């Protein structure tokens, strides 16, 4: 089960690093969210923040001051907890919520030991990569373990507004599966029903181009796990109507001796 529902996506395989991140500015205390560190856009205009749309109310002013006792933050990691965490792309100056980009991930500022709470969800993992012009952002959200990799949300922005969004993970997985089948047909056929795909290291590589690391758990002839991986380079493109699609540009093999 995906963490976010996928959207339909056409993937075109075309055969023909550095993300600038700044520390988020101080948010106004009355705003009901907490900015996640190292998610601010290069131009300082946008960031990803988490909030609690349902469940107990938090005194956000005290929360931002570091008063994070149990009365301000419930046990979000408890398996019995029914509290929902939502991750949103926001405009920092106005505090406007621009788009929901994930759900389930939360993190306290690094080095905060005042409450005795952990700094982030023990079950969730998030990576955010911005284009240098702050007009594209890619948000990877996945579980730290398990067979499901999660979601990969792409957002295009212009003049302080979202102009297009794409849930791109399923399309990227389909392209990677096709690549694995071509290179390792027998291993892929044996392991395709329990691929255990792991995606990580999302990076901007210029313009609307990004890359990430993908590793799959296949099965060799002896019935043992066989890990195969690639760095996938791809581009986000908008058609005449403004609809985004993902175009795979290349696969670069990763040599793996053991589990990632």
mmCIF file of C-alpha atoms in Angstrom, residues 20-252:
data_model
loop_
_atom_site.group_PDB
_atom_site.id
_atom_site.type_symbol
_atom_site.label_atom_id
_atom_site.label_comp_id
_atom_site.label_asym_id
_atom_site.label_seq_id
_atom_site.Cartn_x
_atom_site.Cartn_y
_atom_site.Cartn_z
ATOM 1 C CA UNK A 20 21.624 24.318 -2.259
ATOM 2 C CA UNK A 21 19.788 24.246 1.037
ATOM 3 C CA UNK A 22 19.542 27.069 3.522
ATOM 4 C CA UNK A 23 18.339 27.054 7.091
ATOM 5 C CA UNK A 24 14.649 27.965 7.325
ATOM 6 C CA UNK A 25 13.869 31.418 8.655
ATOM 7 C CA UNK A 26 11.961 31.778 11.898
ATOM 8 C CA UNK A 27 8.272 31.049 11.436
ATOM 9 C CA UNK A 28 5.637 33.154 13.133
ATOM 10 C CA UNK A 29 4.510 31.340 16.303
ATOM 11 C CA UNK A 30 0.793 31.439 15.566
ATOM 12 C CA UNK A 31 1.174 29.290 12.489
ATOM 13 C CA UNK A 32 0.145 25.690 13.203
ATOM 14 C CA UNK A 33 3.140 23.873 11.792
ATOM 15 C CA UNK A 34 6.839 23.231 12.316
ATOM 16 C CA UNK A 35 9.311 23.655 9.445
ATOM 17 C CA UNK A 36 11.462 20.591 8.810
ATOM 18 C CA UNK A 37 15.148 21.455 8.826
ATOM 19 C CA UNK A 38 17.087 21.351 5.537
ATOM 20 C CA UNK A 39 13.950 21.521 3.376
ATOM 21 C CA UNK A 40 14.012 25.254 2.551
ATOM 22 C CA UNK A 41 14.248 26.250 -1.107
ATOM 23 C CA UNK A 42 17.457 27.943 -2.358
ATOM 24 C CA UNK A 43 15.640 31.289 -2.676
ATOM 25 C CA UNK A 44 14.377 31.034 0.918
ATOM 26 C CA UNK A 45 10.757 31.333 -0.181
ATOM 27 C CA UNK A 46 9.432 27.807 0.434
ATOM 28 C CA UNK A 47 9.914 24.884 2.819
ATOM 29 C CA UNK A 48 8.301 21.627 3.908
ATOM 30 C CA UNK A 49 6.587 21.621 7.309
ATOM 31 C CA UNK A 50 4.593 19.126 9.330
ATOM 32 C CA UNK A 51 1.377 19.664 11.212
ATOM 33 C CA UNK A 52 -1.391 17.723 12.962
ATOM 34 C CA UNK A 53 -4.612 18.247 10.992
ATOM 35 C CA UNK A 54 -6.438 15.880 13.351
ATOM 36 C CA UNK A 55 -5.922 14.855 16.932
ATOM 37 C CA UNK A 56 -4.904 16.829 20.032
ATOM 38 C CA UNK A 57 -4.260 20.529 19.710
ATOM 39 C CA UNK A 58 -0.730 21.808 20.329
ATOM 40 C CA UNK A 59 0.166 25.187 21.790
ATOM 41 C CA UNK A 60 2.401 25.992 18.818
ATOM 42 C CA UNK A 61 3.864 29.137 20.399
ATOM 43 C CA UNK A 62 5.182 27.146 23.370
ATOM 44 C CA UNK A 63 6.119 24.306 21.060
ATOM 45 C CA UNK A 64 8.418 26.541 18.976
ATOM 46 C CA UNK A 65 10.025 27.909 22.116
ATOM 47 C CA UNK A 66 11.150 24.376 22.905
ATOM 48 C CA UNK A 67 8.510 23.553 25.516
ATOM 49 C CA UNK A 68 7.764 20.091 24.223
ATOM 50 C CA UNK A 69 6.521 18.122 27.173
ATOM 51 C CA UNK A 70 3.954 15.392 26.804
ATOM 52 C CA UNK A 71 1.107 17.918 26.957
ATOM 53 C CA UNK A 72 2.398 19.587 23.776
ATOM 54 C CA UNK A 73 3.433 16.595 21.683
ATOM 55 C CA UNK A 74 1.746 13.195 22.009
ATOM 56 C CA UNK A 75 3.556 9.957 21.297
ATOM 57 C CA UNK A 76 3.402 10.037 17.514
ATOM 58 C CA UNK A 77 5.470 6.883 17.169
ATOM 59 C CA UNK A 78 3.194 4.703 19.265
ATOM 60 C CA UNK A 79 1.634 1.869 17.211
ATOM 61 C CA UNK A 80 -1.613 2.534 19.083
ATOM 62 C CA UNK A 81 -1.615 6.213 18.120
ATOM 63 C CA UNK A 82 -4.316 7.319 15.674
ATOM 64 C CA UNK A 83 -2.851 10.818 15.332
ATOM 65 C CA UNK A 84 -2.332 11.912 11.728
ATOM 66 C CA UNK A 85 0.731 13.867 10.657
ATOM 67 C CA UNK A 86 0.606 15.823 7.403
ATOM 68 C CA UNK A 87 3.598 17.229 5.534
ATOM 69 C CA UNK A 88 2.965 20.371 3.498
ATOM 70 C CA UNK A 89 4.843 22.625 1.124
ATOM 71 C CA UNK A 90 4.455 26.156 2.487
ATOM 72 C CA UNK A 91 5.357 29.711 1.528
ATOM 73 C CA UNK A 92 7.413 30.997 4.445
ATOM 74 C CA UNK A 93 6.586 34.730 4.265
ATOM 75 C CA UNK A 94 2.827 34.291 4.184
ATOM 76 C CA UNK A 95 2.559 30.939 5.934
ATOM 77 C CA UNK A 96 0.284 29.692 3.151
ATOM 78 C CA UNK A 97 -0.030 25.969 2.609
ATOM 79 C CA UNK A 98 0.650 25.334 -1.090
ATOM 80 C CA UNK A 99 0.395 21.543 -1.371
ATOM 81 C CA UNK A 100 0.386 18.346 0.652
ATOM 82 C CA UNK A 101 3.562 16.472 -0.281
ATOM 83 C CA UNK A 102 3.570 13.507 2.139
ATOM 84 C CA UNK A 103 2.036 12.187 5.321
ATOM 85 C CA UNK A 104 3.456 10.548 8.403
ATOM 86 C CA UNK A 105 6.885 12.187 8.706
ATOM 87 C CA UNK A 106 7.765 14.552 11.546
ATOM 88 C CA UNK A 107 11.042 15.855 12.991
ATOM 89 C CA UNK A 108 12.146 18.148 15.797
ATOM 90 C CA UNK A 109 15.055 20.567 15.286
ATOM 91 C CA UNK A 110 18.440 18.877 15.491
ATOM 92 C CA UNK A 111 20.134 19.189 18.842
ATOM 93 C CA UNK A 112 16.868 19.788 20.708
ATOM 94 C CA UNK A 113 17.100 17.803 23.939
ATOM 95 C CA UNK A 114 14.767 19.916 26.063
ATOM 96 C CA UNK A 115 11.835 17.530 25.904
ATOM 97 C CA UNK A 116 13.627 14.193 25.950
ATOM 98 C CA UNK A 117 11.705 13.259 22.793
ATOM 99 C CA UNK A 118 13.289 11.670 19.759
ATOM 100 C CA UNK A 119 14.131 14.043 16.922
ATOM 101 C CA UNK A 120 12.167 12.294 14.198
ATOM 102 C CA UNK A 121 9.799 9.495 13.434
ATOM 103 C CA UNK A 122 11.454 6.115 13.906
ATOM 104 C CA UNK A 123 9.370 4.608 11.114
ATOM 105 C CA UNK A 124 9.389 7.331 8.470
ATOM 106 C CA UNK A 125 12.131 8.830 6.282
ATOM 107 C CA UNK A 126 12.055 11.965 4.116
ATOM 108 C CA UNK A 127 14.387 13.550 1.556
ATOM 109 C CA UNK A 128 13.754 16.878 -0.186
ATOM 110 C CA UNK A 129 15.632 18.080 -3.286
ATOM 111 C CA UNK A 130 15.144 21.527 -4.847
ATOM 112 C CA UNK A 131 16.111 22.786 -8.283
ATOM 113 C CA UNK A 132 18.616 25.658 -8.176
ATOM 114 C CA UNK A 133 15.923 28.117 -9.328
ATOM 115 C CA UNK A 134 13.438 26.933 -6.653
ATOM 116 C CA UNK A 135 10.858 26.134 -9.329
ATOM 117 C CA UNK A 136 10.872 22.356 -8.831
ATOM 118 C CA UNK A 137 10.954 20.263 -5.665
ATOM 119 C CA UNK A 138 11.037 16.504 -5.263
ATOM 120 C CA UNK A 139 9.901 14.970 -1.949
ATOM 121 C CA UNK A 140 10.754 11.347 -1.213
ATOM 122 C CA UNK A 141 8.866 9.783 1.692
ATOM 123 C CA UNK A 142 9.338 6.160 2.633
ATOM 124 C CA UNK A 143 9.377 3.717 5.499
ATOM 125 C CA UNK A 144 12.773 2.959 6.987
ATOM 126 C CA UNK A 145 12.159 -0.769 6.533
ATOM 127 C CA UNK A 146 9.722 -3.013 4.753
ATOM 128 C CA UNK A 147 8.897 -3.791 1.131
ATOM 129 C CA UNK A 148 7.030 -0.573 0.314
ATOM 130 C CA UNK A 149 9.195 2.415 -0.644
ATOM 131 C CA UNK A 150 6.509 5.075 -0.106
ATOM 132 C CA UNK A 151 5.921 8.105 -2.330
ATOM 133 C CA UNK A 152 7.846 10.433 -4.629
ATOM 134 C CA UNK A 153 6.034 13.734 -5.105
ATOM 135 C CA UNK A 154 7.173 16.320 -7.663
ATOM 136 C CA UNK A 155 5.890 19.904 -7.486
ATOM 137 C CA UNK A 156 6.414 22.754 -9.950
ATOM 138 C CA UNK A 157 6.066 26.340 -8.700
ATOM 139 C CA UNK A 158 5.830 29.762 -10.307
ATOM 140 C CA UNK A 159 5.282 33.184 -8.734
ATOM 141 C CA UNK A 160 4.415 31.776 -5.326
ATOM 142 C CA UNK A 161 1.903 29.224 -6.584
ATOM 143 C CA UNK A 162 1.876 25.528 -7.458
ATOM 144 C CA UNK A 163 1.320 25.115 -11.191
ATOM 145 C CA UNK A 164 1.651 21.331 -11.447
ATOM 146 C CA UNK A 165 2.139 18.216 -9.303
ATOM 147 C CA UNK A 166 3.077 14.633 -10.056
ATOM 148 C CA UNK A 167 3.148 11.482 -7.967
ATOM 149 C CA UNK A 168 6.097 10.030 -9.873
ATOM 150 C CA UNK A 169 7.166 6.985 -7.883
ATOM 151 C CA UNK A 170 5.095 4.346 -9.642
ATOM 152 C CA UNK A 171 6.312 5.480 -13.057
ATOM 153 C CA UNK A 172 9.905 5.455 -11.887
ATOM 154 C CA UNK A 173 9.461 1.960 -10.423
ATOM 155 C CA UNK A 174 8.012 0.730 -13.720
ATOM 156 C CA UNK A 175 11.040 2.081 -15.616
ATOM 157 C CA UNK A 176 13.439 0.491 -13.114
ATOM 158 C CA UNK A 177 11.646 -2.840 -13.313
ATOM 159 C CA UNK A 178 11.934 -2.762 -17.111
ATOM 160 C CA UNK A 179 15.647 -2.011 -16.784
ATOM 161 C CA UNK A 180 16.199 -4.890 -14.334
ATOM 162 C CA UNK A 181 14.272 -7.305 -16.516
ATOM 163 C CA UNK A 182 16.428 -6.389 -19.504
ATOM 164 C CA UNK A 183 19.749 -6.811 -17.667
ATOM 165 C CA UNK A 184 18.951 -9.599 -15.196
ATOM 166 C CA UNK A 185 16.003 -11.440 -16.693
ATOM 167 C CA UNK A 186 16.215 -14.696 -14.714
ATOM 168 C CA UNK A 187 16.976 -13.014 -11.374
ATOM 169 C CA UNK A 188 14.188 -10.520 -11.994
ATOM 170 C CA UNK A 189 11.611 -13.197 -12.855
ATOM 171 C CA UNK A 190 12.426 -15.072 -9.648
ATOM 172 C CA UNK A 191 12.304 -11.964 -7.467
ATOM 173 C CA UNK A 192 9.759 -9.689 -9.125
ATOM 174 C CA UNK A 193 6.970 -10.483 -6.650
ATOM 175 C CA UNK A 194 9.090 -9.425 -3.668
ATOM 176 C CA UNK A 195 11.270 -6.729 -5.199
ATOM 177 C CA UNK A 196 11.717 -4.762 -1.949
ATOM 178 C CA UNK A 197 12.664 -1.622 -3.860
ATOM 179 C CA UNK A 198 14.665 0.957 -1.880
ATOM 180 C CA UNK A 199 14.901 4.541 -3.158
ATOM 181 C CA UNK A 200 17.251 7.127 -1.622
ATOM 182 C CA UNK A 201 19.768 9.936 -2.261
ATOM 183 C CA UNK A 202 17.480 12.229 -4.245
ATOM 184 C CA UNK A 203 19.515 15.046 -5.815
ATOM 185 C CA UNK A 204 19.074 17.970 -8.180
ATOM 186 C CA UNK A 205 21.449 17.768 -11.162
ATOM 187 C CA UNK A 206 20.480 20.962 -12.991
ATOM 188 C CA UNK A 207 17.292 22.585 -14.250
ATOM 189 C CA UNK A 208 14.401 20.169 -13.877
ATOM 190 C CA UNK A 209 16.725 17.157 -13.854
ATOM 191 C CA UNK A 210 17.169 14.959 -10.784
ATOM 192 C CA UNK A 211 18.824 11.703 -9.831
ATOM 193 C CA UNK A 212 18.297 9.065 -7.160
ATOM 194 C CA UNK A 213 19.622 5.692 -6.068
ATOM 195 C CA UNK A 214 17.395 2.626 -6.566
ATOM 196 C CA UNK A 215 18.208 -0.852 -5.211
ATOM 197 C CA UNK A 216 16.092 -3.969 -5.700
ATOM 198 C CA UNK A 217 16.150 -7.353 -4.001
ATOM 199 C CA UNK A 218 16.179 -10.027 -6.707
ATOM 200 C CA UNK A 219 16.872 -13.764 -6.396
ATOM 201 C CA UNK A 220 19.790 -15.752 -7.827
ATOM 202 C CA UNK A 221 19.697 -19.362 -9.051
ATOM 203 C CA UNK A 222 20.490 -20.697 -5.563
ATOM 204 C CA UNK A 223 17.448 -18.945 -4.111
ATOM 205 C CA UNK A 224 19.535 -16.326 -2.297
ATOM 206 C CA UNK A 225 18.995 -12.580 -2.355
ATOM 207 C CA UNK A 226 20.683 -10.719 -5.160
ATOM 208 C CA UNK A 227 20.848 -6.934 -4.805
ATOM 209 C CA UNK A 228 20.919 -4.912 -8.024
ATOM 210 C CA UNK A 229 21.001 -1.145 -8.124
ATOM 211 C CA UNK A 230 21.322 1.916 -10.335
ATOM 212 C CA UNK A 231 21.611 5.647 -10.079
ATOM 213 C CA UNK A 232 18.661 6.832 -12.162
ATOM 214 C CA UNK A 233 18.837 10.231 -13.834
ATOM 215 C CA UNK A 234 15.510 11.696 -14.972
ATOM 216 C CA UNK A 235 13.833 14.931 -15.996
ATOM 217 C CA UNK A 236 10.488 16.514 -15.128
ATOM 218 C CA UNK A 237 8.816 17.976 -18.208
ATOM 219 C CA UNK A 238 5.597 19.911 -18.687
ATOM 220 C CA UNK A 239 3.477 19.526 -21.829
ATOM 221 C CA UNK A 240 1.533 22.337 -23.508
ATOM 222 C CA UNK A 241 -1.266 22.032 -20.974
ATOM 223 C CA UNK A 242 1.227 22.243 -18.095
ATOM 224 C CA UNK A 243 0.897 18.592 -17.051
ATOM 225 C CA UNK A 244 4.110 17.129 -15.653
ATOM 226 C CA UNK A 245 5.612 13.828 -16.743
ATOM 227 C CA UNK A 246 8.789 12.002 -15.818
ATOM 228 C CA UNK A 247 11.376 11.097 -18.465
ATOM 229 C CA UNK A 248 14.152 8.669 -17.566
ATOM 230 C CA UNK A 249 17.468 9.737 -19.088
ATOM 231 C CA UNK A 250 19.948 7.104 -17.921
ATOM 232 C CA UNK A 251 20.755 4.235 -15.573
ATOM 233 C CA UNK A 252 24.226 3.998 -14.031
#
